[in-house]
C-alpha cells in the first residue's frame, strides 16, 4: 500500500519500504513506504494549505463529506475488518465491532459539531462593562498530528480524525508501524469521500521519525495515545514550540472486589475487562485487589471461567481470543509474569507463550509490594490477584501506582461503592463493572502519568480549537 500525501497515493522519498506482518502466523500481509522526515515536511506543507481551504467550508458541508465517508465504510466494512484482524491479531468478531464503531463515532462528532455554539457575556456583568458585549468563539487549531497506537487503531482514528476535521483542521495520521494498513485504507476512503487534498494524510513513519511532525512549529496540536514514556518524550519535544498536546497514556487500573462484592458478576466483568483484545487495552483492569475473605473463591471461579475462552487463529469465526501484536510483545509479557512469580506470585493457570500467543494467565498470592502492584503495566491477558483486609488497605494499594487512567470497585452497598470510587486517584471509576469502559460521548482521560487532556464528543472540540474573544465595545 501507499501513503496519502496531499491527496495522492505516495511512496517514500527515499524509496524504502517495510513489511507488515500477520502476528498470528508470521506471514507478510503487505509492504508500506518507510516515511522520512522529508515526507513529513511535505505532508505538513500540504496540510497548512489544505487547512485554509477546509476551514472556509461551512460546517454543514463538512458534515456531508464525512457522512459520505461513513457510507463508504459501510460498503467496505467486511474488507476493513478482515484487514484489521490480519494485521492486529484480534479475533474477527472484535475487528468487526471496531469497524462498526466508526458508524457510531463519526455521526456523533458530526452532529455535535453542528450544535457546537459559541457563548457570550452580556453587558453589565461587572463594573465598567455596562455597554460592552463580549463574545467567545472557537476557531480551528490548525494542523493536528494524530499519533495512533496498535491496539485500537480505528477507535482512535474516530476519536482524533472526526473532531479534527469537523472543527476545520487538517489531520496528519501517523499509525503504528505494526499495523498501519486499516488506517491507510480509511484515509484513502476519506479522500474518495471528497475531503480536499492536504486535509487528511496518512504516513507510515517508523519510531523516532514521527518526532519530525511533533517538532514542526506549524503544527497546532499533537494528539497521541500510547505509552507514558513516549508521551513524556512527545511532550518535551512539543514544548519547544509551545505546541498543544493531548496525551492518553498508560494505565495499571485497580479492580477492587469488596467483602460484599458480587463475585460472579466480578468474574464476568473480569473476562470482558481484561481478556478483550488479548489484554492489550490501556484502561483494562490490570491489578485485581480482592478481599481476603473471598479471594480463594474469586480465584477459583476466574480460573474456571477463563478456561472456557477459546484461543485460536484470529480469522476463525469461533475464536474468542487471538494473539498479541507481535512475538516481541508476548516475550515482554512472559518476562513480566516471571518477575511477578519471582516476587511471590503463584501461577494457577496459563503462564506459557507460543510465538505471539500468550496463554490467559492467573497469578495468585501476589504481594502488594510486587512491581505489578505498583507501576508494571502488563499488556496482555494476565490476572494478578492481590489480597487485602480493609477498605483503607485496598485504596492505598490502588493509589500507590504512578498511573491513574481508570479504576473500578464491586460492592453491593451503594455508600461503600461511592466512597471507594470517590477516593480512587484516576480519571474514571466504574461501580460494579470493569474499568474497561469508554463510550464515545465520555470525556475520557487519565490522572497522574496516565495523560493530559480528555477525548470524547463531550470535550474533544475544546482540545482541537482555539478560543477567541471578540469584544463589541460600547455597543449599547
CSV table of C-alpha atoms in Angstrom, one decimal:
chain,number,residue,atom,x,y,z
A,1,UNK,CA,0.0,0.0,0.0
A,2,UNK,CA,1.0,3.6,-0.4
A,3,UNK,CA,0.7,6.6,1.9
A,4,UNK,CA,-1.6,9.6,1.3
A,5,UNK,CA,0.2,12.9,0.9
A,6,UNK,CA,-1.5,15.9,-0.4
A,7,UNK,CA,-4.5,13.9,-1.7
A,8,UNK,CA,-2.4,11.4,-3.7
A,9,UNK,CA,-1.0,7.9,-3.2
A,10,UNK,CA,2.7,8.3,-2.4
A,11,UNK,CA,5.8,6.4,-1.9
A,12,UNK,CA,8.5,7.5,0.5
A,13,UNK,CA,11.0,10.0,-1.0
A,14,UNK,CA,13.8,7.5,-0.1
A,15,UNK,CA,12.1,4.7,-1.9
A,16,UNK,CA,12.4,2.3,1.0
A,17,UNK,CA,9.6,0.1,2.4
A,18,UNK,CA,9.0,-2.2,5.3
A,19,UNK,CA,6.7,-5.2,5.7
A,20,UNK,CA,3.6,-5.5,7.8
A,21,UNK,CA,3.5,-8.9,9.4
A,22,UNK,CA,0.5,-11.1,10.4
A,23,UNK,CA,1.4,-11.7,14.1
A,24,UNK,CA,-0.7,-15.0,14.2
A,25,UNK,CA,1.4,-16.8,11.6
A,26,UNK,CA,4.4,-14.6,10.7
A,27,UNK,CA,3.3,-14.1,7.1
A,28,UNK,CA,3.8,-10.8,5.2
A,29,UNK,CA,0.5,-9.1,4.6
A,30,UNK,CA,1.8,-6.1,2.6
A,31,UNK,CA,4.7,-3.7,2.4
A,32,UNK,CA,4.4,0.1,3.0
A,33,UNK,CA,6.6,3.1,2.5
A,34,UNK,CA,9.2,3.9,5.1
A,35,UNK,CA,8.4,7.6,5.6
A,36,UNK,CA,11.2,10.1,6.3
A,37,UNK,CA,11.4,13.5,7.9
A,38,UNK,CA,11.2,15.0,4.3
A,39,UNK,CA,7.9,13.1,3.7
A,40,UNK,CA,6.5,14.5,7.0
A,41,UNK,CA,7.6,18.0,6.0
A,42,UNK,CA,5.9,17.7,2.6
A,43,UNK,CA,2.7,16.5,4.4
A,44,UNK,CA,2.8,19.5,6.8
A,45,UNK,CA,3.3,21.8,3.8
A,46,UNK,CA,0.2,20.4,2.2
A,47,UNK,CA,-1.7,20.4,5.5
A,48,UNK,CA,-1.1,24.1,6.1
A,49,UNK,CA,-2.5,25.0,2.7
A,50,UNK,CA,-5.3,22.4,2.8
A,51,UNK,CA,-6.5,23.5,6.2
A,52,UNK,CA,-7.0,27.1,4.9
A,53,UNK,CA,-9.4,25.7,2.2
A,54,UNK,CA,-11.2,23.3,4.6
A,55,UNK,CA,-11.7,26.0,7.3
A,56,UNK,CA,-13.7,28.1,4.8
A,57,UNK,CA,-16.1,25.2,4.0
A,58,UNK,CA,-19.3,25.5,6.1
A,59,UNK,CA,-19.9,23.0,8.9
A,60,UNK,CA,-22.9,21.5,7.2
A,61,UNK,CA,-20.8,20.9,4.1
A,62,UNK,CA,-18.0,19.2,6.1
A,63,UNK,CA,-20.7,17.1,7.7
A,64,UNK,CA,-22.0,15.9,4.3
A,65,UNK,CA,-18.5,14.9,3.2
A,66,UNK,CA,-17.9,12.9,6.4
A,67,UNK,CA,-21.3,11.3,6.1
A,68,UNK,CA,-20.2,10.1,2.7
A,69,UNK,CA,-17.1,8.7,4.3
A,70,UNK,CA,-19.4,6.8,6.7
A,71,UNK,CA,-21.5,5.4,3.8
A,72,UNK,CA,-18.3,4.2,2.1
A,73,UNK,CA,-17.2,2.5,5.3
A,74,UNK,CA,-20.5,0.6,5.4
A,75,UNK,CA,-19.8,-0.7,1.9
A,76,UNK,CA,-16.3,-1.8,2.8
A,77,UNK,CA,-16.8,-2.8,6.4
A,78,UNK,CA,-16.0,-6.5,6.0
A,79,UNK,CA,-12.9,-5.9,3.9
A,80,UNK,CA,-11.7,-3.4,6.6
A,81,UNK,CA,-12.5,-5.9,9.4
A,82,UNK,CA,-10.5,-8.6,7.7
A,83,UNK,CA,-7.5,-6.3,7.2
A,84,UNK,CA,-7.7,-5.2,10.9
A,85,UNK,CA,-7.9,-8.8,12.0
A,86,UNK,CA,-5.0,-9.9,9.9
A,87,UNK,CA,-2.6,-7.1,10.9
A,88,UNK,CA,-3.6,-6.8,14.5
A,89,UNK,CA,-4.2,-10.4,15.7
A,90,UNK,CA,-7.5,-9.6,17.4
A,91,UNK,CA,-10.4,-12.0,16.7
A,92,UNK,CA,-12.5,-11.2,13.6
A,93,UNK,CA,-15.5,-10.6,15.9
A,94,UNK,CA,-13.7,-7.9,17.7
A,95,UNK,CA,-12.3,-6.4,14.4
A,96,UNK,CA,-15.9,-6.2,13.1
A,97,UNK,CA,-17.0,-4.5,16.2
A,98,UNK,CA,-14.2,-1.9,15.9
A,99,UNK,CA,-15.1,-1.1,12.3
A,100,UNK,CA,-18.7,-0.9,13.4
A,101,UNK,CA,-17.7,1.8,15.9
A,102,UNK,CA,-16.9,4.1,13.0
A,103,UNK,CA,-20.6,4.2,12.2
A,104,UNK,CA,-21.3,5.3,15.8
A,105,UNK,CA,-18.4,7.7,16.4
A,106,UNK,CA,-18.3,9.7,13.2
A,107,UNK,CA,-22.0,10.6,13.3
A,108,UNK,CA,-21.7,11.6,17.0
A,109,UNK,CA,-18.9,14.0,16.3
A,110,UNK,CA,-20.6,15.3,13.1
A,111,UNK,CA,-23.9,16.1,14.9
A,112,UNK,CA,-22.2,17.6,17.9
A,113,UNK,CA,-20.2,19.9,15.6
A,114,UNK,CA,-23.5,21.2,14.1
A,115,UNK,CA,-24.5,22.3,17.6
A,116,UNK,CA,-21.1,23.5,18.9
A,117,UNK,CA,-22.1,27.1,19.5
A,118,UNK,CA,-20.2,30.0,20.9
A,119,UNK,CA,-21.2,31.9,24.0
A,120,UNK,CA,-21.3,35.4,25.2
A,121,UNK,CA,-21.0,37.6,28.3
A,122,UNK,CA,-23.8,40.1,28.4
A,123,UNK,CA,-23.3,43.8,29.1
A,124,UNK,CA,-23.4,44.8,32.8
A,125,UNK,CA,-21.9,41.7,34.4
A,126,UNK,CA,-19.2,43.8,36.1
A,127,UNK,CA,-18.4,47.4,36.7
A,128,UNK,CA,-17.1,49.2,33.6
A,129,UNK,CA,-18.7,46.8,31.1
A,130,UNK,CA,-22.2,48.2,31.1
A,131,UNK,CA,-22.1,48.9,27.3
A,132,UNK,CA,-19.8,46.1,26.2
A,133,UNK,CA,-20.8,42.8,24.7
A,134,UNK,CA,-18.2,40.0,25.0
A,135,UNK,CA,-18.4,37.1,22.5
A,136,UNK,CA,-16.5,33.8,22.8
A,137,UNK,CA,-15.8,31.9,19.6
A,138,UNK,CA,-13.8,28.8,18.8
A,139,UNK,CA,-11.5,28.6,15.8
A,140,UNK,CA,-9.6,25.7,14.3
A,141,UNK,CA,-6.2,25.0,15.9
A,142,UNK,CA,-4.7,24.3,12.5
A,143,UNK,CA,-2.7,21.2,11.7
A,144,UNK,CA,-3.4,18.2,14.0
A,145,UNK,CA,-0.9,15.4,14.2
A,146,UNK,CA,-2.7,12.2,15.2
A,147,UNK,CA,-0.3,9.5,16.6
A,148,UNK,CA,-2.3,6.3,16.9
A,149,UNK,CA,-1.3,3.1,18.6
A,150,UNK,CA,-1.7,-0.5,17.5
A,151,UNK,CA,-4.3,-1.8,19.9
A,152,UNK,CA,-7.5,0.1,18.8
A,153,UNK,CA,-6.4,1.9,15.7
A,154,UNK,CA,-9.8,2.5,14.2
A,155,UNK,CA,-11.4,3.6,17.5
A,156,UNK,CA,-8.6,6.1,18.0
A,157,UNK,CA,-8.9,7.3,14.4
A,158,UNK,CA,-12.5,8.0,15.2
A,159,UNK,CA,-11.6,9.9,18.4
A,160,UNK,CA,-8.9,12.1,16.7
A,161,UNK,CA,-9.8,12.5,13.0
A,162,UNK,CA,-13.5,13.1,13.2
A,163,UNK,CA,-13.4,16.0,15.6
A,164,UNK,CA,-10.2,17.4,14.0
A,165,UNK,CA,-11.9,17.6,10.6
A,166,UNK,CA,-15.3,18.8,11.8
A,167,UNK,CA,-13.6,21.7,13.5
A,168,UNK,CA,-12.0,22.8,10.3
A,169,UNK,CA,-8.5,21.4,11.0
A,170,UNK,CA,-6.2,19.3,8.8
A,171,UNK,CA,-5.2,15.9,10.2
A,172,UNK,CA,-2.0,14.0,9.7
A,173,UNK,CA,-2.4,10.4,10.7
A,174,UNK,CA,0.7,8.6,11.9
A,175,UNK,CA,-0.3,4.9,12.6
A,176,UNK,CA,1.7,2.3,14.4
A,177,UNK,CA,4.2,0.6,12.2
A,178,UNK,CA,2.9,-2.8,13.4
A,179,UNK,CA,-0.5,-2.4,11.8
A,180,UNK,CA,-1.0,0.7,9.6
A,181,UNK,CA,-3.0,-0.9,6.8
A,182,UNK,CA,-6.5,-0.4,8.0
A,183,UNK,CA,-5.9,3.3,8.8
A,184,UNK,CA,-4.3,3.7,5.3
A,185,UNK,CA,-7.4,2.3,3.8
A,186,UNK,CA,-9.6,4.6,5.9
A,187,UNK,CA,-7.6,7.6,4.8
A,188,UNK,CA,-8.0,6.6,1.2
A,189,UNK,CA,-11.8,6.3,1.7
A,190,UNK,CA,-11.7,9.8,3.2
A,191,UNK,CA,-10.2,11.2,0.0
A,192,UNK,CA,-12.7,9.3,-2.0
A,193,UNK,CA,-15.5,10.9,0.0
A,194,UNK,CA,-14.3,14.3,-1.0
A,195,UNK,CA,-12.0,15.6,1.8
A,196,UNK,CA,-9.7,18.1,0.0
A,197,UNK,CA,-6.0,17.5,-0.7
A,198,UNK,CA,-3.9,18.1,2.4
A,199,UNK,CA,-6.7,17.9,4.9
A,200,UNK,CA,-6.4,14.1,5.6
A,201,UNK,CA,-3.0,12.5,5.2
A,202,UNK,CA,-1.6,9.2,6.4
A,203,UNK,CA,2.1,8.5,6.6
A,204,UNK,CA,3.9,5.3,7.7
A,205,UNK,CA,6.7,6.7,9.7
A,206,UNK,CA,8.6,4.3,12.0
A,207,UNK,CA,9.5,5.1,15.5
A,208,UNK,CA,11.5,8.3,16.0
A,209,UNK,CA,10.7,9.6,12.5
A,210,UNK,CA,7.4,10.7,13.9
A,211,UNK,CA,9.2,13.3,16.0
A,212,UNK,CA,9.6,15.4,12.8
A,213,UNK,CA,5.9,16.1,13.0
A,214,UNK,CA,5.9,16.9,16.7
A,215,UNK,CA,8.7,19.4,16.4
A,216,UNK,CA,7.4,21.3,13.4
A,217,UNK,CA,6.3,24.8,14.6
A,218,UNK,CA,3.4,24.8,12.1
A,219,UNK,CA,1.6,22.0,14.0
A,220,UNK,CA,-1.2,23.3,16.3
A,221,UNK,CA,-1.9,20.1,18.2
A,222,UNK,CA,-0.3,16.7,18.8
A,223,UNK,CA,-2.9,14.2,20.0
A,224,UNK,CA,-1.2,10.9,21.0
A,225,UNK,CA,-2.4,7.7,22.5
A,226,UNK,CA,0.5,5.4,23.6
A,227,UNK,CA,2.8,4.6,26.5
A,228,UNK,CA,3.7,7.1,29.2
A,229,UNK,CA,7.4,7.0,28.2
A,230,UNK,CA,6.5,8.0,24.6
A,231,UNK,CA,4.0,10.6,25.9
A,232,UNK,CA,6.6,12.3,28.1
A,233,UNK,CA,9.1,12.4,25.2
A,234,UNK,CA,6.5,13.8,22.9
A,235,UNK,CA,5.5,16.5,25.4
A,236,UNK,CA,9.1,17.6,25.8
A,237,UNK,CA,9.5,17.9,22.0
A,238,UNK,CA,6.3,19.8,21.6
A,239,UNK,CA,7.1,22.2,24.5
A,240,UNK,CA,9.9,23.7,22.4
A,241,UNK,CA,7.3,25.4,20.3
A,242,UNK,CA,4.5,25.5,22.9
A,243,UNK,CA,2.6,23.1,20.7
A,244,UNK,CA,-0.6,21.9,22.3
A,245,UNK,CA,-0.7,18.2,23.3
A,246,UNK,CA,-3.4,15.8,24.2
A,247,UNK,CA,-2.0,12.6,25.7
A,248,UNK,CA,-3.8,9.4,26.6
A,249,UNK,CA,-1.1,7.2,28.1
A,250,UNK,CA,-0.5,4.1,30.1
A,251,UNK,CA,-2.6,2.6,32.9
A,252,UNK,CA,-2.4,0.0,35.6
A,253,UNK,CA,-6.1,0.1,36.7
A,254,UNK,CA,-7.2,-1.3,40.0
A,255,UNK,CA,-10.1,-3.8,40.1
A,256,UNK,CA,-11.4,-3.9,43.7
A,257,UNK,CA,-13.7,-6.5,45.0
A,258,UNK,CA,-15.0,-5.6,48.4
A,259,UNK,CA,-16.0,-8.2,51.0
A,260,UNK,CA,-19.7,-7.9,50.0
A,261,UNK,CA,-18.9,-7.7,46.3
A,262,UNK,CA,-20.8,-10.0,43.8
A,263,UNK,CA,-18.1,-12.5,42.9
A,264,UNK,CA,-19.9,-14.0,40.0
A,265,UNK,CA,-20.5,-10.6,38.5
A,266,UNK,CA,-16.9,-9.6,39.1
A,267,UNK,CA,-15.7,-12.7,37.3
A,268,UNK,CA,-17.8,-12.0,34.2
A,269,UNK,CA,-16.7,-8.4,34.2
A,270,UNK,CA,-13.1,-9.5,34.5
A,271,UNK,CA,-13.3,-11.6,31.3
A,272,UNK,CA,-14.7,-8.6,29.5
A,273,UNK,CA,-12.4,-6.1,31.1
A,274,UNK,CA,-9.1,-8.0,31.0
A,275,UNK,CA,-9.3,-10.6,28.2
A,276,UNK,CA,-10.7,-8.3,25.4
A,277,UNK,CA,-8.1,-7.7,22.7
A,278,UNK,CA,-5.9,-10.3,24.4
A,279,UNK,CA,-5.4,-7.8,27.3
A,280,UNK,CA,-4.0,-5.1,25.1
A,281,UNK,CA,-6.2,-2.3,26.4
A,282,UNK,CA,-5.0,0.9,28.1
A,283,UNK,CA,-7.9,1.1,30.5
A,284,UNK,CA,-8.1,-2.7,31.1
A,285,UNK,CA,-8.2,-3.7,34.7
A,286,UNK,CA,-4.7,-5.0,35.5
A,287,UNK,CA,-4.4,-5.2,39.3
A,288,UNK,CA,-7.1,-7.4,40.9
A,289,UNK,CA,-7.5,-6.4,44.6
A,290,UNK,CA,-9.8,-8.9,46.3
A,291,UNK,CA,-10.8,-9.0,50.0
A,292,UNK,CA,-9.0,-11.9,51.6
A,293,UNK,CA,-12.3,-13.5,52.8
A,294,UNK,CA,-13.4,-14.2,49.2
A,295,UNK,CA,-10.0,-14.2,47.4
A,296,UNK,CA,-9.9,-18.0,47.1
A,297,UNK,CA,-13.4,-18.3,45.8
A,298,UNK,CA,-12.8,-15.5,43.3
A,299,UNK,CA,-9.6,-17.1,42.0
A,300,UNK,CA,-11.2,-20.5,41.6
A,301,UNK,CA,-14.1,-19.0,39.6
A,302,UNK,CA,-11.8,-16.9,37.5
A,303,UNK,CA,-9.8,-20.0,36.5
A,304,UNK,CA,-12.9,-22.0,35.7
A,305,UNK,CA,-14.3,-19.1,33.6
A,306,UNK,CA,-11.2,-18.3,31.7
A,307,UNK,CA,-10.7,-22.0,30.8
A,308,UNK,CA,-13.8,-21.6,28.7
A,309,UNK,CA,-12.3,-18.9,26.4
A,310,UNK,CA,-11.4,-20.3,23.0
A,311,UNK,CA,-8.0,-19.1,22.0
A,312,UNK,CA,-7.4,-19.6,18.3
A,313,UNK,CA,-6.5,-18.2,14.9
A,314,UNK,CA,-7.9,-14.7,14.8
A,315,UNK,CA,-9.6,-15.1,11.4
A,316,UNK,CA,-11.6,-18.1,12.6
A,317,UNK,CA,-15.2,-17.3,13.5
A,318,UNK,CA,-15.1,-19.4,16.6
A,319,UNK,CA,-12.0,-17.7,18.1
A,320,UNK,CA,-12.7,-15.6,21.2
A,321,UNK,CA,-9.1,-14.6,21.8
A,322,UNK,CA,-6.2,-14.2,19.3
A,323,UNK,CA,-2.6,-13.3,19.8
A,324,UNK,CA,-0.6,-10.3,20.8
A,325,UNK,CA,0.5,-7.7,18.3
A,326,UNK,CA,3.9,-9.3,18.0
A,327,UNK,CA,6.2,-12.0,19.4
A,328,UNK,CA,8.3,-9.2,20.9
A,329,UNK,CA,5.2,-8.1,22.9
A,330,UNK,CA,4.5,-11.6,24.0
A,331,UNK,CA,8.1,-12.1,25.2
A,332,UNK,CA,7.7,-8.9,27.2
A,333,UNK,CA,4.6,-10.3,28.9
A,334,UNK,CA,6.3,-13.5,29.6
A,335,UNK,CA,9.2,-11.8,31.4
A,336,UNK,CA,6.8,-9.7,33.4
A,337,UNK,CA,4.9,-12.8,34.6
A,338,UNK,CA,8.2,-14.4,35.5
A,339,UNK,CA,9.1,-11.3,37.5
A,340,UNK,CA,5.8,-11.4,39.3
A,341,UNK,CA,6.4,-15.1,40.3
A,342,UNK,CA,9.9,-14.2,41.5
A,343,UNK,CA,8.3,-11.6,43.7
A,344,UNK,CA,6.0,-14.0,45.4
A,345,UNK,CA,3.1,-14.8,43.0
A,346,UNK,CA,2.0,-18.3,42.1
A,347,UNK,CA,0.7,-19.2,38.6
A,348,UNK,CA,-2.6,-21.3,38.8
A,349,UNK,CA,-3.5,-21.0,35.1
A,350,UNK,CA,-1.5,-20.4,32.0
A,351,UNK,CA,1.9,-18.9,32.0
A,352,UNK,CA,3.1,-20.2,28.6
A,353,UNK,CA,4.0,-18.5,25.4
A,354,UNK,CA,4.0,-19.8,21.8
A,355,UNK,CA,5.3,-17.2,19.4
A,356,UNK,CA,3.0,-14.1,19.6
A,357,UNK,CA,0.4,-16.1,21.6
A,358,UNK,CA,0.4,-15.9,25.4
A,359,UNK,CA,-2.0,-18.0,27.4
A,360,UNK,CA,-4.6,-16.4,29.6
A,361,UNK,CA,-2.8,-16.5,32.9
A,362,UNK,CA,-3.9,-16.2,36.5
A,363,UNK,CA,-1.4,-15.4,39.3
A,364,UNK,CA,-2.5,-15.7,43.0
A,365,UNK,CA,-0.7,-14.6,46.2
A,366,UNK,CA,0.8,-11.6,44.6
A,367,UNK,CA,2.2,-9.3,47.4
A,368,UNK,CA,1.2,-5.7,47.4
A,369,UNK,CA,5.0,-4.9,47.2
A,370,UNK,CA,5.4,-6.6,43.8
A,371,UNK,CA,6.2,-4.4,40.7
A,372,UNK,CA,2.8,-5.3,39.2
A,373,UNK,CA,1.1,-3.8,42.3
A,374,UNK,CA,2.7,-0.5,41.5
A,375,UNK,CA,3.7,0.5,38.0
A,376,UNK,CA,4.5,-2.6,35.9
A,377,UNK,CA,1.7,-2.5,33.3
A,378,UNK,CA,1.3,-6.0,31.9
A,379,UNK,CA,-0.1,-5.5,28.4
A,380,UNK,CA,-1.5,-9.0,28.0
A,381,UNK,CA,-4.1,-11.5,29.3
A,382,UNK,CA,-2.7,-11.7,32.8
A,383,UNK,CA,-4.7,-11.6,36.1
A,384,UNK,CA,-2.5,-10.9,39.1
A,385,UNK,CA,-4.7,-11.2,42.3
A,386,UNK,CA,-3.7,-9.2,45.4
A,387,UNK,CA,-5.4,-9.7,48.7
A,388,UNK,CA,-6.4,-7.0,51.2
A,389,UNK,CA,-8.1,-6.9,54.6
A,390,UNK,CA,-9.6,-3.4,54.9
A,391,UNK,CA,-11.1,-0.7,52.7
A,392,UNK,CA,-8.2,1.6,53.6
A,393,UNK,CA,-5.6,-1.0,52.5
A,394,UNK,CA,-7.4,-1.5,49.2
A,395,UNK,CA,-7.4,2.2,48.4
A,396,UNK,CA,-3.8,2.5,49.5
A,397,UNK,CA,-2.7,-0.2,47.1
A,398,UNK,CA,-4.9,1.2,44.3
A,399,UNK,CA,-3.4,4.7,44.6
A,400,UNK,CA,0.2,3.7,45.1
A,401,UNK,CA,0.7,3.5,41.3
A,402,UNK,CA,2.0,6.4,39.2
A,403,UNK,CA,-0.8,5.7,36.8
A,404,UNK,CA,-4.4,6.9,37.1
A,405,UNK,CA,-6.3,6.1,34.0
A,406,UNK,CA,-9.4,4.3,35.2
A,407,UNK,CA,-10.5,2.0,38.1
A,408,UNK,CA,-13.4,0.0,39.4
A,409,UNK,CA,-15.0,-1.3,42.6
A,410,UNK,CA,-17.5,-4.1,43.3
A,411,UNK,CA,-19.8,-3.7,46.3
A,412,UNK,CA,-23.5,-4.4,47.0
A,413,UNK,CA,-23.5,-1.4,49.3
A,414,UNK,CA,-24.0,1.9,47.4
A,415,UNK,CA,-22.3,4.0,50.1
A,416,UNK,CA,-19.3,1.8,50.1
A,417,UNK,CA,-19.0,1.8,46.3
A,418,UNK,CA,-19.3,5.6,46.1
A,419,UNK,CA,-16.9,6.1,48.9
A,420,UNK,CA,-14.2,3.9,47.3
A,421,UNK,CA,-14.9,5.3,43.8
A,422,UNK,CA,-14.5,8.9,45.0
A,423,UNK,CA,-11.2,8.2,46.6
A,424,UNK,CA,-9.6,6.5,43.6
A,425,UNK,CA,-6.9,8.6,42.0
A,426,UNK,CA,-8.0,8.0,38.4
A,427,UNK,CA,-9.8,9.7,35.6
A,428,UNK,CA,-12.6,7.2,35.9
A,429,UNK,CA,-14.2,4.9,38.4
A,430,UNK,CA,-16.7,2.2,37.4
A,431,UNK,CA,-19.0,0.8,40.0
A,432,UNK,CA,-19.9,-2.9,39.7
A,433,UNK,CA,-18.2,-3.2,36.3
A,434,UNK,CA,-14.7,-3.5,34.9
A,435,UNK,CA,-12.6,-0.3,34.4
A,436,UNK,CA,-12.6,-1.1,30.6
A,437,UNK,CA,-15.4,1.4,29.9
A,438,UNK,CA,-15.1,4.1,27.2
A,439,UNK,CA,-18.1,5.5,25.3
A,440,UNK,CA,-17.5,7.9,22.5
A,441,UNK,CA,-19.5,10.6,24.4
A,442,UNK,CA,-17.4,10.3,27.5
A,443,UNK,CA,-14.6,12.9,28.3
A,444,UNK,CA,-12.0,10.1,28.6
A,445,UNK,CA,-8.6,10.8,30.1
A,446,UNK,CA,-6.3,9.9,33.0
A,447,UNK,CA,-4.7,11.5,36.0
A,448,UNK,CA,-1.1,11.5,37.1
A,449,UNK,CA,1.2,9.8,34.5
A,450,UNK,CA,-1.8,8.5,32.5
A,451,UNK,CA,-2.1,11.6,30.5
A,452,UNK,CA,-3.1,15.2,29.8
A,453,UNK,CA,-6.4,16.3,28.4
A,454,UNK,CA,-9.5,14.3,27.5
A,455,UNK,CA,-11.1,12.8,24.4
A,456,UNK,CA,-14.7,12.2,23.5
A,457,UNK,CA,-17.7,14.0,22.0
A,458,UNK,CA,-18.2,15.9,25.3
A,459,UNK,CA,-14.7,17.5,25.3
A,460,UNK,CA,-12.5,16.9,22.2
A,461,UNK,CA,-13.7,20.0,20.3
A,462,UNK,CA,-12.2,22.2,23.1
A,463,UNK,CA,-8.9,20.4,22.7
A,464,UNK,CA,-8.9,20.9,18.9
A,465,UNK,CA,-9.9,24.6,18.8
A,466,UNK,CA,-8.5,27.9,20.0
A,467,UNK,CA,-10.7,30.3,22.0
A,468,UNK,CA,-11.1,33.8,20.6
A,469,UNK,CA,-12.8,36.7,22.4
A,470,UNK,CA,-14.5,39.3,20.3
A,471,UNK,CA,-15.5,42.5,22.2
A,472,UNK,CA,-18.2,44.8,20.9
A,473,UNK,CA,-17.2,47.8,22.8
A,474,UNK,CA,-19.8,50.5,23.6
A,475,UNK,CA,-22.3,48.6,21.5
A,476,UNK,CA,-25.2,49.7,23.8
